[in-house]
Coordinates of C-alpha atoms in Angstrom, one line a residue:
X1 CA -17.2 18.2 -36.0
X2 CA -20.8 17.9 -37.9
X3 CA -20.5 15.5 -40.9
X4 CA -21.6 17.3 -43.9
X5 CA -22.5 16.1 -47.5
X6 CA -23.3 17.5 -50.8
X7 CA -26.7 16.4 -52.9
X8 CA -27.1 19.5 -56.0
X9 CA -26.6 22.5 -54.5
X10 CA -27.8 21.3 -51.2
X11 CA -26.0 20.4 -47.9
X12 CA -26.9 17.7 -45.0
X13 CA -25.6 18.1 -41.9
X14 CA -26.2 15.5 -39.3
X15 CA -24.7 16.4 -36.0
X16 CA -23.1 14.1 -32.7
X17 CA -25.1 13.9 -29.6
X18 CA -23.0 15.9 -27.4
X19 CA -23.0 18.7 -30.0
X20 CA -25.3 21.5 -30.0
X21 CA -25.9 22.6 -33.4
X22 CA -27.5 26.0 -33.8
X23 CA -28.9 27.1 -37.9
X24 CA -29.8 30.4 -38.4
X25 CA -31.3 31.6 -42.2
X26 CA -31.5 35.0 -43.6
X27 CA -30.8 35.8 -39.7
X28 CA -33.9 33.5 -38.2
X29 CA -33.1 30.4 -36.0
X30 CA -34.3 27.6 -37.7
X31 CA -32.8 24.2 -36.1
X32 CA -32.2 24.6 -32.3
X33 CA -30.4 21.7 -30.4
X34 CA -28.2 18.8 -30.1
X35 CA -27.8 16.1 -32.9
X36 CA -30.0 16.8 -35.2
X37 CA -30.2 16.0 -38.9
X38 CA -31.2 18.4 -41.8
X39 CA -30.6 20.1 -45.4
X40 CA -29.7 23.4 -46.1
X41 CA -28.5 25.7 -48.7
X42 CA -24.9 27.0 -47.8
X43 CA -25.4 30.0 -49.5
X44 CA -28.5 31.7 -47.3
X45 CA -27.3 28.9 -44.0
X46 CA -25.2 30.4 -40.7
X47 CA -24.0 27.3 -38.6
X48 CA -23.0 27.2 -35.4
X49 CA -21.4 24.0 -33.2
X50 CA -21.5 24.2 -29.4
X51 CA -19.9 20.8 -27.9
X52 CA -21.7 19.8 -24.9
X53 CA -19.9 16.8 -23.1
X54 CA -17.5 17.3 -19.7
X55 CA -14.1 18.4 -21.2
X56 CA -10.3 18.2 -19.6
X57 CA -7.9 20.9 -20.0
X58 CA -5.0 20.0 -18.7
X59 CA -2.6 23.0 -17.6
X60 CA 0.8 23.8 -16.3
X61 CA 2.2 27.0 -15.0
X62 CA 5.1 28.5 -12.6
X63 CA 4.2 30.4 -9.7
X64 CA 6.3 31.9 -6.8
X65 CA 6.3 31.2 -3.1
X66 CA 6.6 33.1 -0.4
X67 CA 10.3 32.1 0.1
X68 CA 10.7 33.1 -3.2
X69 CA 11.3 29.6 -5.0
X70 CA 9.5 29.1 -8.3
X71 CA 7.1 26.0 -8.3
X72 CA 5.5 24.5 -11.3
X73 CA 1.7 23.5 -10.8
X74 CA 0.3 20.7 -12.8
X75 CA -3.6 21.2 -12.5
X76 CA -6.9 19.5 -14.7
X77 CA -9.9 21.1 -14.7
X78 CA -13.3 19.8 -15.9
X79 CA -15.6 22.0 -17.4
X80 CA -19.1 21.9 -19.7
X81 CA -21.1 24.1 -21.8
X82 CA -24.4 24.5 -19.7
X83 CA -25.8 27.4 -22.0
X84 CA -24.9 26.3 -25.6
X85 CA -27.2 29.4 -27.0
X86 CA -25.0 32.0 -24.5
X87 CA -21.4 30.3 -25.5
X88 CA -22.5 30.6 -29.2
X89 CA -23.3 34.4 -28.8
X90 CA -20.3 34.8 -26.6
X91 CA -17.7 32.9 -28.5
X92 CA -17.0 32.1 -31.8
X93 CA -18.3 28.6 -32.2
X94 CA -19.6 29.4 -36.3
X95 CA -18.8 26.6 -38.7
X96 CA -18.3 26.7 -42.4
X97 CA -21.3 25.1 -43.9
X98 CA -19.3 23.2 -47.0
X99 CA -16.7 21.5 -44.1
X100 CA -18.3 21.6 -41.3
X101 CA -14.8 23.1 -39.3
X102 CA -15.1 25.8 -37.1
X103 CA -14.2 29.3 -38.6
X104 CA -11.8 30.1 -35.6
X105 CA -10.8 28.8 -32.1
X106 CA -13.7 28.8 -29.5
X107 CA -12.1 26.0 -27.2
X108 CA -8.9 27.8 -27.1
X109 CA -10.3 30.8 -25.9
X110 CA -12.5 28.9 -23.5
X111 CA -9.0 27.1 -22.1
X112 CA -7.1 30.6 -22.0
X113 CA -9.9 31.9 -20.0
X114 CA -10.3 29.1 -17.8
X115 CA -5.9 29.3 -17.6
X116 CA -5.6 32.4 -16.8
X117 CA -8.0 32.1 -13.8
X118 CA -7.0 29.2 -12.3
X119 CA -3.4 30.8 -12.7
X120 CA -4.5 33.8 -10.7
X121 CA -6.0 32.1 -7.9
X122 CA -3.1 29.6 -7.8
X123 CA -0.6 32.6 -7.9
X124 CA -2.3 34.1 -5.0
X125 CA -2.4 31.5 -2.7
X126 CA 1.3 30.4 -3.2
X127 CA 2.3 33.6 -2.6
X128 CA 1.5 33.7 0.8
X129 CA 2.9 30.2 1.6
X130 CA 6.6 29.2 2.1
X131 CA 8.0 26.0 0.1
X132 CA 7.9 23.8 2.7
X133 CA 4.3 24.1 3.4
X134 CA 3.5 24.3 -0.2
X135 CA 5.2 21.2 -1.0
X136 CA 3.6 19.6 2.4
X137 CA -0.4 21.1 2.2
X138 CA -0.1 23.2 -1.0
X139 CA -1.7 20.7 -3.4
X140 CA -5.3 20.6 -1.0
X141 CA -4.9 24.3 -0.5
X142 CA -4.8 25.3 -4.3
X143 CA -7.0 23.0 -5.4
X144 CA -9.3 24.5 -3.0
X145 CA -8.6 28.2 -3.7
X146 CA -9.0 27.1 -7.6
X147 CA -12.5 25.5 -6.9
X148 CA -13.8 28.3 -5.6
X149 CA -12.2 31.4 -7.9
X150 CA -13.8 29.2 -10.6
X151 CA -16.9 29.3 -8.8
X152 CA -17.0 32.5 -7.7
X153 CA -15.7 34.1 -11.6
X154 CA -18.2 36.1 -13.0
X155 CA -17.3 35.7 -16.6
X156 CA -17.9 32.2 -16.8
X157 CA -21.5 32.1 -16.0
X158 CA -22.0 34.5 -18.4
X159 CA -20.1 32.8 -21.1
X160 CA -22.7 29.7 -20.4
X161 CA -19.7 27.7 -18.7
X162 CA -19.6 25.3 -15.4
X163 CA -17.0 24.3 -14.0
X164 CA -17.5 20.5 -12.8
X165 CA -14.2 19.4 -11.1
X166 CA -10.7 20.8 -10.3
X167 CA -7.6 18.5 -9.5
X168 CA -4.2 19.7 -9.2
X169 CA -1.7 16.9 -9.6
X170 CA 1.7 17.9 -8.6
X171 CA 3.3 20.8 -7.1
X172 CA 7.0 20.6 -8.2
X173 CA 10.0 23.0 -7.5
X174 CA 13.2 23.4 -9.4
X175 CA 15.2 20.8 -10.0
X176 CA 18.5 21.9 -7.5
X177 CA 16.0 22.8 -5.0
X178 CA 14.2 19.4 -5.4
X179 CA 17.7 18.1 -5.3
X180 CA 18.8 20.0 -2.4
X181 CA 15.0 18.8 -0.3
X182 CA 16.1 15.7 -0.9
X183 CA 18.7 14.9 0.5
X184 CA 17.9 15.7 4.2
X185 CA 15.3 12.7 3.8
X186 CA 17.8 11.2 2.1
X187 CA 20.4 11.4 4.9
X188 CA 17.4 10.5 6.9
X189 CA 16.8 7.4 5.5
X190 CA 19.9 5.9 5.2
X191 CA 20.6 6.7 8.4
X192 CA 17.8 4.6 9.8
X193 CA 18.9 1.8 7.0
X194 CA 22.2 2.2 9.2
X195 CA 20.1 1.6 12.3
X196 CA 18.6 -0.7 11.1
X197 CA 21.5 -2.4 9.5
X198 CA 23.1 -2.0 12.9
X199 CA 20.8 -3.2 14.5
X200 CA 20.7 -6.3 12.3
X201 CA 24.3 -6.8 12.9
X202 CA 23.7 -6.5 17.0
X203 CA 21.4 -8.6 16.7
X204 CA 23.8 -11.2 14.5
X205 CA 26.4 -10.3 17.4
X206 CA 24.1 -11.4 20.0
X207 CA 22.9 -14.8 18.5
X208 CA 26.3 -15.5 17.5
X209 CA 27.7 -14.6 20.9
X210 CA 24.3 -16.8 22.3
X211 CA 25.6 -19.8 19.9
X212 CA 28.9 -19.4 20.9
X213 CA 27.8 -19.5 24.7
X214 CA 25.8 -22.8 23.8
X215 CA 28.7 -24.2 22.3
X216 CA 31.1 -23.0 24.8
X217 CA 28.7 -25.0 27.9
X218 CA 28.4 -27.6 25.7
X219 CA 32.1 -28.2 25.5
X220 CA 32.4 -27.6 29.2
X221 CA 29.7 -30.2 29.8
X222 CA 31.1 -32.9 27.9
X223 CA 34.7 -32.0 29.4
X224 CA 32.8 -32.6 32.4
X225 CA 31.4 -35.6 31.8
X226 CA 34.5 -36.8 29.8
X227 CA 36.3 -35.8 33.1
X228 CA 33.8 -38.6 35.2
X229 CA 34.1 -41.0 32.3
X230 CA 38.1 -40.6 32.3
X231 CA 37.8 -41.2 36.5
X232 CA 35.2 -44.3 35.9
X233 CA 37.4 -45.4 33.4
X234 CA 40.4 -45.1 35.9
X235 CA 38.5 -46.8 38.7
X236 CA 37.3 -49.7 36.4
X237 CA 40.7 -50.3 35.8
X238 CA 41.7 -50.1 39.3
X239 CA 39.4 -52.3 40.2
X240 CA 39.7 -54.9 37.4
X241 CA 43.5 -54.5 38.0
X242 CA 42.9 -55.4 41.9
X243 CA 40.6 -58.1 40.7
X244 CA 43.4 -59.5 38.6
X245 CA 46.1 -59.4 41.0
X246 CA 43.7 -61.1 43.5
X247 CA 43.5 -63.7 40.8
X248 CA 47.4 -63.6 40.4
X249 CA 47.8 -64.0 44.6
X250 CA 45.3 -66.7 44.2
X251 CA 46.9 -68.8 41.2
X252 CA 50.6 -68.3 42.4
X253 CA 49.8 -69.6 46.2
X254 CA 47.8 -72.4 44.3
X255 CA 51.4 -72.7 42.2
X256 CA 53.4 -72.5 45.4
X257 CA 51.3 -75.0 47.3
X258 CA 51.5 -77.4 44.2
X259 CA 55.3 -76.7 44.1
X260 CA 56.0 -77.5 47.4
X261 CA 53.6 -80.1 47.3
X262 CA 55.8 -81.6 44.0
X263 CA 59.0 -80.8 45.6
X264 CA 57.9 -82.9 48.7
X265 CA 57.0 -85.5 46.6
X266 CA 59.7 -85.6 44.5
X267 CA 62.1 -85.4 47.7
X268 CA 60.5 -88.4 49.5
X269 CA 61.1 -90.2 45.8
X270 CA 64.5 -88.7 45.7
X271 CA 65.0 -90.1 48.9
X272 CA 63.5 -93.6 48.7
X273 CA 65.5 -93.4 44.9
X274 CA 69.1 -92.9 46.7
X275 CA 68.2 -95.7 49.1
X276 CA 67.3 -97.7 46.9
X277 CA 70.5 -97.2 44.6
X278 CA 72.6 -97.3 47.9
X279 CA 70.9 -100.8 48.5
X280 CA 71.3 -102.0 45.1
X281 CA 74.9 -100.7 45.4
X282 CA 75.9 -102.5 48.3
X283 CA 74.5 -105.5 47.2
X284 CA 76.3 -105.5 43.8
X285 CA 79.0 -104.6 45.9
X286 CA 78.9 -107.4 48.2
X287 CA 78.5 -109.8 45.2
X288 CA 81.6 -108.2 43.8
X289 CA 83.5 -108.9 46.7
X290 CA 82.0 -112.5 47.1
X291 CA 82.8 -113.3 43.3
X292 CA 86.1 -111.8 43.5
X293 CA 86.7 -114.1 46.7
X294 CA 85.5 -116.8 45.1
X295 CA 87.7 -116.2 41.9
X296 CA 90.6 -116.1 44.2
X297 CA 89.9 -118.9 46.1
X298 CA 89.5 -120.9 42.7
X299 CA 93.0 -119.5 41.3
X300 CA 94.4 -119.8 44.2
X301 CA 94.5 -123.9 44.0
X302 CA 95.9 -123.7 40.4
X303 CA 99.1 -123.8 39.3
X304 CA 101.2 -120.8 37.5
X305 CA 101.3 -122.3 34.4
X306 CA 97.5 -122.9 33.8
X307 CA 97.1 -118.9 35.2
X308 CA 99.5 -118.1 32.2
X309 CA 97.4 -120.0 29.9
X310 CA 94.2 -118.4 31.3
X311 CA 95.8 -115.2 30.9
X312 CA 96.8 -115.8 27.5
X313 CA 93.3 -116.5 26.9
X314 CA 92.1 -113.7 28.1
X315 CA 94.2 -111.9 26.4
X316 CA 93.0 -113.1 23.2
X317 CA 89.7 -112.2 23.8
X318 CA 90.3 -108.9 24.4
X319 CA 92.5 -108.5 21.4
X320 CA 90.9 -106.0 18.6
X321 CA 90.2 -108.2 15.2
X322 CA 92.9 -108.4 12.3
X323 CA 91.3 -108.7 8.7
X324 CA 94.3 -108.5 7.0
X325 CA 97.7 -108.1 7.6
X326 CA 99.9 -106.5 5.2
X327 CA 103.7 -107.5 5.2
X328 CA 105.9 -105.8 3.1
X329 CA 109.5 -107.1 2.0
X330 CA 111.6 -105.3 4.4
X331 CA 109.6 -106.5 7.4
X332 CA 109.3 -110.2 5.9
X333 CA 113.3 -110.1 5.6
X334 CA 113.8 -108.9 9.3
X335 CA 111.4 -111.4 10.2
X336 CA 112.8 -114.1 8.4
X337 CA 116.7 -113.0 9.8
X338 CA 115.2 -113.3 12.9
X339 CA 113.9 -116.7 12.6
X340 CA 117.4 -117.8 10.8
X341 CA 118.8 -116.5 14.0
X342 CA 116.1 -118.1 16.0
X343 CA 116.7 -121.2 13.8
X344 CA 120.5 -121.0 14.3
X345 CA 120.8 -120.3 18.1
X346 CA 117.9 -123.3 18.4
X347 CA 120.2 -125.7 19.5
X348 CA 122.8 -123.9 21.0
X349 CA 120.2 -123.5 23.6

């Protein structure tokens, strides 16, 4: 929109670069062209404001395939004003010369035109196509058809208008039938995360079957070799075991030999011991007898009262000792009735 300002009855409009700004007085042109800068009188002044830069207008309609399933289209086409001068004559693009707004709604018109078209060209071409192919190839093909219907319009020339791009963003069916496309690729893909989760799980299976195998060899090779070390084992014991009753053979013959080498000893001192106790024997024996022959022959020349006087004697000596000797009264009164007796039959005899 022009910026416009008010000096005593006079305006100043000073336009944007991409605006064409057309000035027209008592029905003559007087200013001609993109931002320019002037004064006028509002009164006598017709104004006229042509933009000139690449525009978007964004549009969305519904359209029918061939299948009939409604599709919505989501398209943006880029357009210019090529031929401000035709536009202006074509479409309203007048401005009021106290605001500098546009009187009505050029760009509007422009976009229904440019709507409509695109529609019709868009329309045509999904008719003919079913959804699937739509929804697969139908975004090249109406972008295509679109581009060239604009192209090719009449209308648009002659309104000073060229068209500079077409995209077409999305081609979109119903929700329930987007819903019900779906799910076959839906199906689809879980079924191959299935595969591919079964897959992973053969694949767990296989390794864990492969360490299991390992583990299973492994066990069988050290029962193997547990199996030669329990047979080494036996035959080092054998062996030692042979080895030690070797010894034992050796150290009880060297005990037997060393017994009967003792007990041959000790028999030959056994023997020389009896016969030299059988020697001593007789010969105390002999001295005995000779003492004992002696003694007779000595008590044999004495007479019997000096034997009963030896005897007596020997006697004696063989008596036990008396310490003490305890008479009490009844045996001192037998004794001493006895020696009255004694005393009394003393001369009788």
């Amino acid at each position: 929109m022009a910026d416009i300002t008010r000096r005593l009855g006079w305006r100043h409009l000073r336009g944007a670069p991409t605006a064409h700004v057309r000035h027209h007085r008592s029905g003559r042109l007087v200013h001609d062209g993109p931002g320019l800068s002037f004064w006028y009188r509002s009164l006598t002044a017709t104004l006229s404001e042509v933009p000139v830069d690449d525009r978007e207008l964004a549009m969305t309609f519904h359209a029918r395939t061939s299948d009939f399933q409604d599709v919505a289209v989501q398209a943006t086409v880029t357009y210019r004003i090529v031929d401000p001068g035709v536009a202006a004559a074509r479409l309203d693009f007048s401005i009021d010369p106290d605001t500098g707004s546009w009187r009505g709604a050029p760009l509007e018109q422009l976009g229904s035109l440019l709507t409509e078209t695109a529609q019709q060209h868009a329309l045509d071409v999904l008719a003919r196509t079913p959804l699937a192919a739509a929804l697969v190839d139908g975004v090249a093909s109406v972008r295509e058809r679109i581009a060239g219907g604009l192209a090719a319009e009449p209308r648009l020339p002659a309104t000073g208008i060229e068209v500079v791009a077409v995209r077409v963003v999305a081609l979109r069916p119903e929700p329930e039938v987007e819903r019900a496309l779906r799910t076959p690729a839906r199906e689809q893909i879980q079924q191959e995360a299935d595969k591919a989760t079964y897959e992973r799980r053969a694949v767990a299976v296989e390794r864990e079957r492969a360490i299991a195998e390992n583990e299973l060899a492994s066990q069988i090779e050290l029962a193997r070799r547990e199996e030669q070390l329990v047979d080494q084992r036996g035959t080092n014991a054998r062996r030692e075991a042979e080895e030690h009753a070797a010894a034992d053979a050796v150290r009880a013959g060297a005990e037997a030999a060393r017994t009967v080498r003792l007990a041959e000893a000790e028999g030959i001192r056994t023997v020389q011991l009896a016969k030299a106790e059988a020697t001593a024997a007789r010969e105390v024996g002999e001295a005995r007898a000779a003492a004992q022959a002696a003694w007779l022959r000595v008590h044999g020349d004495v007479d019997v009262a000096t034997l009963h006087a030896l005897t007596g004697t020997r006697l004696a000596e063989n008596l036990p000792r008396i310490d003490s000797v305890t008479v009490s009264p009844d045996v001192l009164t037998g004794l001493l009735a006895r020696l009255g007796n004694g005393a009394a039959g003393g001369p009788k005899l």
